[in-house]
PDB file of C-alpha atoms in Angstrom:
ATOM      1  CA  UNK A 253       6.955   3.807 -25.517  1.00  0.00           C
ATOM      2  CA  UNK A 254       4.404   2.138 -23.270  1.00  0.00           C
ATOM      3  CA  UNK A 255       4.497   0.996 -19.691  1.00  0.00           C
ATOM      4  CA  UNK A 256       3.453  -2.631 -19.359  1.00  0.00           C
ATOM      5  CA  UNK A 257       2.570  -3.725 -15.845  1.00  0.00           C
ATOM      6  CA  UNK A 258       1.701  -7.150 -14.480  1.00  0.00           C
ATOM      7  CA  UNK A 259      -1.377  -5.971 -12.582  1.00  0.00           C
ATOM      8  CA  UNK A 260      -1.583  -9.085 -10.390  1.00  0.00           C
ATOM      9  CA  UNK A 261       2.042  -8.654  -9.270  1.00  0.00           C
ATOM     10  CA  UNK A 262       1.584  -4.906  -8.768  1.00  0.00           C
ATOM     11  CA  UNK A 263      -1.522  -5.356  -6.621  1.00  0.00           C
ATOM     12  CA  UNK A 264       0.125  -8.192  -4.665  1.00  0.00           C
ATOM     13  CA  UNK A 265       3.200  -6.042  -3.935  1.00  0.00           C
ATOM     14  CA  UNK A 266       1.094  -3.034  -2.944  1.00  0.00           C
ATOM     15  CA  UNK A 267      -0.953  -5.172  -0.548  1.00  0.00           C
ATOM     16  CA  UNK A 268       2.175  -6.810   0.894  1.00  0.00           C
ATOM     17  CA  UNK A 269       3.693  -3.432   1.724  1.00  0.00           C
ATOM     18  CA  UNK A 270       0.407  -2.157   3.207  1.00  0.00           C
ATOM     19  CA  UNK A 271       0.046  -5.298   5.340  1.00  0.00           C
ATOM     20  CA  UNK A 272       3.647  -4.971   6.543  1.00  0.00           C
ATOM     21  CA  UNK A 273       2.991  -1.382   7.682  1.00  0.00           C
ATOM     22  CA  UNK A 274      -0.377  -2.228   9.260  1.00  0.00           C
ATOM     23  CA  UNK A 275       1.149  -5.162  11.130  1.00  0.00           C
ATOM     24  CA  UNK A 276       3.728  -2.878  12.716  1.00  0.00           C
ATOM     25  CA  UNK A 277       1.452   0.054  13.508  1.00  0.00           C
ATOM     26  CA  UNK A 278       3.168   2.281  10.932  1.00  0.00           C
ATOM     27  CA  UNK A 279       1.581   4.825   8.622  1.00  0.00           C
ATOM     28  CA  UNK A 280       2.680   4.045   5.087  1.00  0.00           C
ATOM     29  CA  UNK A 281       3.522   6.864   2.672  1.00  0.00           C
ATOM     30  CA  UNK A 282       5.199   5.375  -0.433  1.00  0.00           C
ATOM     31  CA  UNK A 283       7.442   7.489  -2.615  1.00  0.00           C
ATOM     32  CA  UNK A 284       5.689   8.101  -5.945  1.00  0.00           C
ATOM     33  CA  UNK A 285       8.780   9.437  -7.713  1.00  0.00           C
ATOM     34  CA  UNK A 286       9.462   5.894  -8.873  1.00  0.00           C
ATOM     35  CA  UNK A 287       6.188   5.434 -10.767  1.00  0.00           C
ATOM     36  CA  UNK A 288       4.907   9.038 -11.156  1.00  0.00           C
ATOM     37  CA  UNK A 289       1.444   7.613 -11.709  1.00  0.00           C
ATOM     38  CA  UNK A 290      -1.765   8.851 -10.086  1.00  0.00           C
ATOM     39  CA  UNK A 291      -3.393   5.515 -10.935  1.00  0.00           C
ATOM     40  CA  UNK A 292      -0.727   3.550  -9.053  1.00  0.00           C
ATOM     41  CA  UNK A 293      -0.726   6.068  -6.181  1.00  0.00           C
ATOM     42  CA  UNK A 294      -4.507   5.626  -6.005  1.00  0.00           C
ATOM     43  CA  UNK A 295      -4.049   1.859  -5.647  1.00  0.00           C
ATOM     44  CA  UNK A 296      -1.526   2.436  -2.864  1.00  0.00           C
ATOM     45  CA  UNK A 297      -3.905   4.759  -1.007  1.00  0.00           C
ATOM     46  CA  UNK A 298      -6.816   2.345  -1.491  1.00  0.00           C
ATOM     47  CA  UNK A 299      -4.666  -0.388   0.085  1.00  0.00           C
ATOM     48  CA  UNK A 300      -4.071   1.749   3.185  1.00  0.00           C
ATOM     49  CA  UNK A 301      -1.336   4.285   2.462  1.00  0.00           C
ATOM     50  CA  UNK A 302      -2.044   7.654   4.111  1.00  0.00           C
ATOM     51  CA  UNK A 303      -0.784   9.419   0.993  1.00  0.00           C
ATOM     52  CA  UNK A 304       2.373   9.573  -1.082  1.00  0.00           C
ATOM     53  CA  UNK A 305       5.740  11.332  -1.160  1.00  0.00           C
ATOM     54  CA  UNK A 306       7.141  13.133  -4.164  1.00  0.00           C
ATOM     55  CA  UNK A 307      10.462  14.802  -4.791  1.00  0.00           C
ATOM     56  CA  UNK A 308       9.348  17.741  -6.915  1.00  0.00           C
ATOM     57  CA  UNK A 309       6.522  20.251  -7.107  1.00  0.00           C
ATOM     58  CA  UNK A 310       5.631  19.166 -10.657  1.00  0.00           C
ATOM     59  CA  UNK A 311       5.097  15.617  -9.392  1.00  0.00           C
ATOM     60  CA  UNK A 312       2.842  16.912  -6.600  1.00  0.00           C
ATOM     61  CA  UNK A 313       0.762  18.926  -9.056  1.00  0.00           C
ATOM     62  CA  UNK A 314       0.370  15.991 -11.442  1.00  0.00           C
ATOM     63  CA  UNK A 315      -0.701  13.619  -8.672  1.00  0.00           C
ATOM     64  CA  UNK A 316      -3.110  16.172  -7.198  1.00  0.00           C
ATOM     65  CA  UNK A 317      -4.590  16.637 -10.664  1.00  0.00           C
ATOM     66  CA  UNK A 318      -5.004  12.856 -10.740  1.00  0.00           C
ATOM     67  CA  UNK A 319      -7.005  12.848  -7.500  1.00  0.00           C
ATOM     68  CA  UNK A 320      -4.378  12.090  -4.857  1.00  0.00           C
ATOM     69  CA  UNK A 321      -5.436  13.978  -1.751  1.00  0.00           C
ATOM     70  CA  UNK A 322      -2.422  13.796   0.591  1.00  0.00           C
ATOM     71  CA  UNK A 323       1.048  14.560  -0.739  1.00  0.00           C
ATOM     72  CA  UNK A 324       4.371  15.170   1.017  1.00  0.00           C
ATOM     73  CA  UNK A 325       7.026  17.006  -1.000  1.00  0.00           C
ATOM     74  CA  UNK A 326       9.991  15.424   0.761  1.00  0.00           C
ATOM     75  CA  UNK A 327      12.411  17.998  -0.528  1.00  0.00           C
ATOM     76  CA  UNK A 328      13.102  21.676   0.062  1.00  0.00           C
ATOM     77  CA  UNK A 329      11.648  24.431  -2.105  1.00  0.00           C
ATOM     78  CA  UNK A 330      13.044  27.946  -1.691  1.00  0.00           C
ATOM     79  CA  UNK A 331      12.290  29.570  -5.061  1.00  0.00           C
ATOM     80  CA  UNK A 332       9.504  32.148  -4.477  1.00  0.00           C
ATOM     81  CA  UNK A 333       7.700  31.324  -7.749  1.00  0.00           C
ATOM     82  CA  UNK A 334       7.636  27.616  -6.939  1.00  0.00           C
ATOM     83  CA  UNK A 335       6.531  28.336  -3.374  1.00  0.00           C
ATOM     84  CA  UNK A 336       3.643  30.423  -4.751  1.00  0.00           C
ATOM     85  CA  UNK A 337       2.593  27.417  -6.876  1.00  0.00           C
ATOM     86  CA  UNK A 338       2.908  25.136  -3.851  1.00  0.00           C
ATOM     87  CA  UNK A 339       0.822  27.488  -1.711  1.00  0.00           C
ATOM     88  CA  UNK A 340      -1.889  27.596  -4.376  1.00  0.00           C
ATOM     89  CA  UNK A 341      -1.864  23.795  -4.596  1.00  0.00           C
ATOM     90  CA  UNK A 342      -2.322  23.618  -0.809  1.00  0.00           C
ATOM     91  CA  UNK A 343      -5.709  25.228  -1.384  1.00  0.00           C
ATOM     92  CA  UNK A 344      -6.993  22.098  -3.117  1.00  0.00           C
ATOM     93  CA  UNK A 345      -5.100  19.156  -1.587  1.00  0.00           C
ATOM     94  CA  UNK A 346      -3.448  18.248   1.719  1.00  0.00           C
ATOM     95  CA  UNK A 347       0.261  19.020   1.397  1.00  0.00           C
ATOM     96  CA  UNK A 348       3.431  18.821   3.448  1.00  0.00           C
ATOM     97  CA  UNK A 349       6.907  20.142   2.733  1.00  0.00           C
ATOM     98  CA  UNK A 350      10.374  19.517   4.170  1.00  0.00           C
ATOM     99  CA  UNK A 351      12.459  22.538   5.189  1.00  0.00           C
ATOM    100  CA  UNK A 352      16.088  22.803   6.214  1.00  0.00           C
ATOM    101  CA  UNK A 353      16.817  26.535   6.299  1.00  0.00           C
ATOM    102  CA  UNK A 354      15.604  29.744   7.865  1.00  0.00           C
ATOM    103  CA  UNK A 355      15.315  31.250   4.378  1.00  0.00           C
ATOM    104  CA  UNK A 356      13.086  28.374   3.276  1.00  0.00           C
ATOM    105  CA  UNK A 357      10.791  28.836   6.278  1.00  0.00           C
ATOM    106  CA  UNK A 358      10.576  32.618   5.755  1.00  0.00           C
ATOM    107  CA  UNK A 359       9.722  32.277   2.073  1.00  0.00           C
ATOM    108  CA  UNK A 360       7.250  29.455   2.686  1.00  0.00           C
ATOM    109  CA  UNK A 361       5.437  31.530   5.302  1.00  0.00           C
ATOM    110  CA  UNK A 362       5.226  34.498   2.895  1.00  0.00           C
ATOM    111  CA  UNK A 363       3.819  32.335   0.099  1.00  0.00           C
ATOM    112  CA  UNK A 364       1.223  30.695   2.331  1.00  0.00           C
ATOM    113  CA  UNK A 365       0.105  34.044   3.753  1.00  0.00           C
ATOM    114  CA  UNK A 366      -0.270  35.466   0.238  1.00  0.00           C
ATOM    115  CA  UNK A 367      -2.339  32.465  -0.874  1.00  0.00           C
ATOM    116  CA  UNK A 368      -4.321  32.176   2.353  1.00  0.00           C
ATOM    117  CA  UNK A 369      -3.484  28.469   2.634  1.00  0.00           C
ATOM    118  CA  UNK A 370      -1.664  26.139   5.021  1.00  0.00           C
ATOM    119  CA  UNK A 371       0.347  22.936   4.865  1.00  0.00           C
ATOM    120  CA  UNK A 372       2.329  20.695   7.198  1.00  0.00           C
ATOM    121  CA  UNK A 373       6.021  21.454   7.662  1.00  0.00           C
ATOM    122  CA  UNK A 374       8.673  18.846   8.450  1.00  0.00           C
ATOM    123  CA  UNK A 375      12.156  19.882   9.542  1.00  0.00           C
ATOM    124  CA  UNK A 376      14.692  17.782   7.660  1.00  0.00           C
ATOM    125  CA  UNK A 377      17.634  16.533   9.695  1.00  0.00           C
ATOM    126  CA  UNK A 378      20.924  15.346   8.245  1.00  0.00           C
ATOM    127  CA  UNK A 379      21.407  11.880   9.707  1.00  0.00           C
ATOM    128  CA  UNK A 380      24.362  10.888   7.561  1.00  0.00           C
ATOM    129  CA  UNK A 381      23.220  11.269   3.966  1.00  0.00           C
ATOM    130  CA  UNK A 382      25.130  14.552   3.728  1.00  0.00           C
ATOM    131  CA  UNK A 383      22.924  16.040   1.027  1.00  0.00           C
ATOM    132  CA  UNK A 384      20.472  18.224   2.906  1.00  0.00           C
ATOM    133  CA  UNK A 385      19.013  18.766   6.344  1.00  0.00           C
ATOM    134  CA  UNK A 386      20.071  20.635   9.461  1.00  0.00           C
ATOM    135  CA  UNK A 387      22.363  19.300  12.152  1.00  0.00           C
ATOM    136  CA  UNK A 388      20.359  17.491  14.856  1.00  0.00           C
ATOM    137  CA  UNK A 389      21.192  20.182  17.423  1.00  0.00           C
ATOM    138  CA  UNK A 390      19.741  22.852  15.085  1.00  0.00           C
ATOM    139  CA  UNK A 391      16.395  21.101  14.574  1.00  0.00           C
ATOM    140  CA  UNK A 392      14.784  22.761  17.592  1.00  0.00           C
ATOM    141  CA  UNK A 393      15.643  26.286  16.462  1.00  0.00           C
ATOM    142  CA  UNK A 394      14.238  25.646  12.985  1.00  0.00           C
ATOM    143  CA  UNK A 395      11.080  24.026  14.396  1.00  0.00           C
ATOM    144  CA  UNK A 396      10.663  27.072  16.639  1.00  0.00           C
ATOM    145  CA  UNK A 397      10.935  29.322  13.589  1.00  0.00           C
ATOM    146  CA  UNK A 398       8.273  27.247  11.804  1.00  0.00           C
ATOM    147  CA  UNK A 399       5.888  27.638  14.747  1.00  0.00           C
ATOM    148  CA  UNK A 400       6.710  31.334  15.259  1.00  0.00           C
ATOM    149  CA  UNK A 401       5.628  31.987  11.656  1.00  0.00           C
ATOM    150  CA  UNK A 402       2.252  30.425  12.447  1.00  0.00           C
ATOM    151  CA  UNK A 403       2.992  27.335  10.363  1.00  0.00           C
ATOM    152  CA  UNK A 404       2.070  23.769  11.313  1.00  0.00           C
ATOM    153  CA  UNK A 405       5.144  21.894  12.536  1.00  0.00           C
ATOM    154  CA  UNK A 406       4.431  18.257  11.687  1.00  0.00           C
ATOM    155  CA  UNK A 407       7.635  16.586  12.813  1.00  0.00           C
ATOM    156  CA  UNK A 408      11.049  15.606  11.552  1.00  0.00           C
ATOM    157  CA  UNK A 409      12.241  13.997   8.363  1.00  0.00           C
ATOM    158  CA  UNK A 410      15.396  11.925   8.641  1.00  0.00           C
ATOM    159  CA  UNK A 411      16.640   9.997   5.594  1.00  0.00           C
ATOM    160  CA  UNK A 412      19.936   8.221   5.118  1.00  0.00           C
ATOM    161  CA  UNK A 413      19.670   7.067   1.521  1.00  0.00           C
ATOM    162  CA  UNK A 414      23.264   5.981   1.189  1.00  0.00           C
ATOM    163  CA  UNK A 415      22.829   3.334   3.885  1.00  0.00           C
ATOM    164  CA  UNK A 416      20.978   1.067   1.455  1.00  0.00           C
ATOM    165  CA  UNK A 417      24.050   0.978  -0.788  1.00  0.00           C
ATOM    166  CA  UNK A 418      26.437  -0.253   1.895  1.00  0.00           C
ATOM    167  CA  UNK A 419      27.451  -3.788   0.934  1.00  0.00           C
ATOM    168  CA  UNK A 420      27.760  -5.488   4.293  1.00  0.00           C
ATOM    169  CA  UNK A 421      24.756  -5.942   6.617  1.00  0.00           C
ATOM    170  CA  UNK A 422      26.901  -4.898   9.590  1.00  0.00           C
ATOM    171  CA  UNK A 423      27.814  -1.642   7.814  1.00  0.00           C
ATOM    172  CA  UNK A 424      24.148  -0.929   7.039  1.00  0.00           C
ATOM    173  CA  UNK A 425      23.140  -1.744  10.604  1.00  0.00           C
ATOM    174  CA  UNK A 426      25.793   0.590  12.004  1.00  0.00           C
ATOM    175  CA  UNK A 427      24.790   3.424   9.656  1.00  0.00           C
ATOM    176  CA  UNK A 428      21.108   3.074  10.541  1.00  0.00           C
ATOM    177  CA  UNK A 429      21.785   2.886  14.279  1.00  0.00           C
ATOM    178  CA  UNK A 430      23.824   6.093  13.958  1.00  0.00           C
ATOM    179  CA  UNK A 431      21.017   7.731  11.940  1.00  0.00           C
ATOM    180  CA  UNK A 432      18.473   6.757  14.599  1.00  0.00           C
ATOM    181  CA  UNK A 433      20.681   8.257  17.330  1.00  0.00           C
ATOM    182  CA  UNK A 434      20.942  11.510  15.361  1.00  0.00           C
ATOM    183  CA  UNK A 435      17.164  11.567  14.772  1.00  0.00           C
ATOM    184  CA  UNK A 436      16.591  11.096  18.498  1.00  0.00           C
ATOM    185  CA  UNK A 437      19.003  13.947  19.226  1.00  0.00           C
ATOM    186  CA  UNK A 438      17.033  16.134  16.807  1.00  0.00           C
ATOM    187  CA  UNK A 439      13.799  15.148  18.529  1.00  0.00           C
ATOM    188  CA  UNK A 440      15.303  16.126  21.893  1.00  0.00           C
ATOM    189  CA  UNK A 441      16.430  19.459  20.387  1.00  0.00           C
ATOM    190  CA  UNK A 442      12.835  20.179  19.320  1.00  0.00           C
ATOM    191  CA  UNK A 443      11.311  19.035  22.598  1.00  0.00           C
ATOM    192  CA  UNK A 444      13.726  21.289  24.497  1.00  0.00           C
ATOM    193  CA  UNK A 445      12.091  24.302  22.831  1.00  0.00           C
ATOM    194  CA  UNK A 446       8.707  23.254  24.245  1.00  0.00           C
ATOM    195  CA  UNK A 447       7.376  21.914  20.936  1.00  0.00           C
ATOM    196  CA  UNK A 448       5.885  18.442  20.891  1.00  0.00           C
ATOM    197  CA  UNK A 449       7.697  16.125  18.495  1.00  0.00           C
TER     198      UNK A 449
END
């Protein structure tokens, strides 16, 4: 099997997305789980992306090996062996990880201390996807735990993936407005603990 790519179309699409983000003052971080290619991720970064997202540690390692210098693992890792690998990887590339449990934060802190490395930590909030994340009112307590372990709290992650599959625009709009309200509630929960978010 071979991947055949129309390079002109690929580059045009990458530039379009980068221009869209630039024009709205947003930092673009495309999800690389779709292409799993360091070459394509490199094109995205060259066009202005701040880095890429991945879903799994193996994807992060492969992209780091391919020269990608800023990677967000937008999923939770709680297995101590995988966290040890993640902590080691943080010694050679800029990394971030999503957390949604006290156990995850405790184990992440142990792994980073053992490796002598650091990464950014995002608290994941359930804004309607129902798959992972803490309740918005619990975001502040988890962010406080991140900071109390000496880790770098980088903000919140809020993803409602099912909203894109709603058929009617009004349904999608309602779901996203609800997700935004929950994300704002999570932000208020963090700010109430004295942590900037």
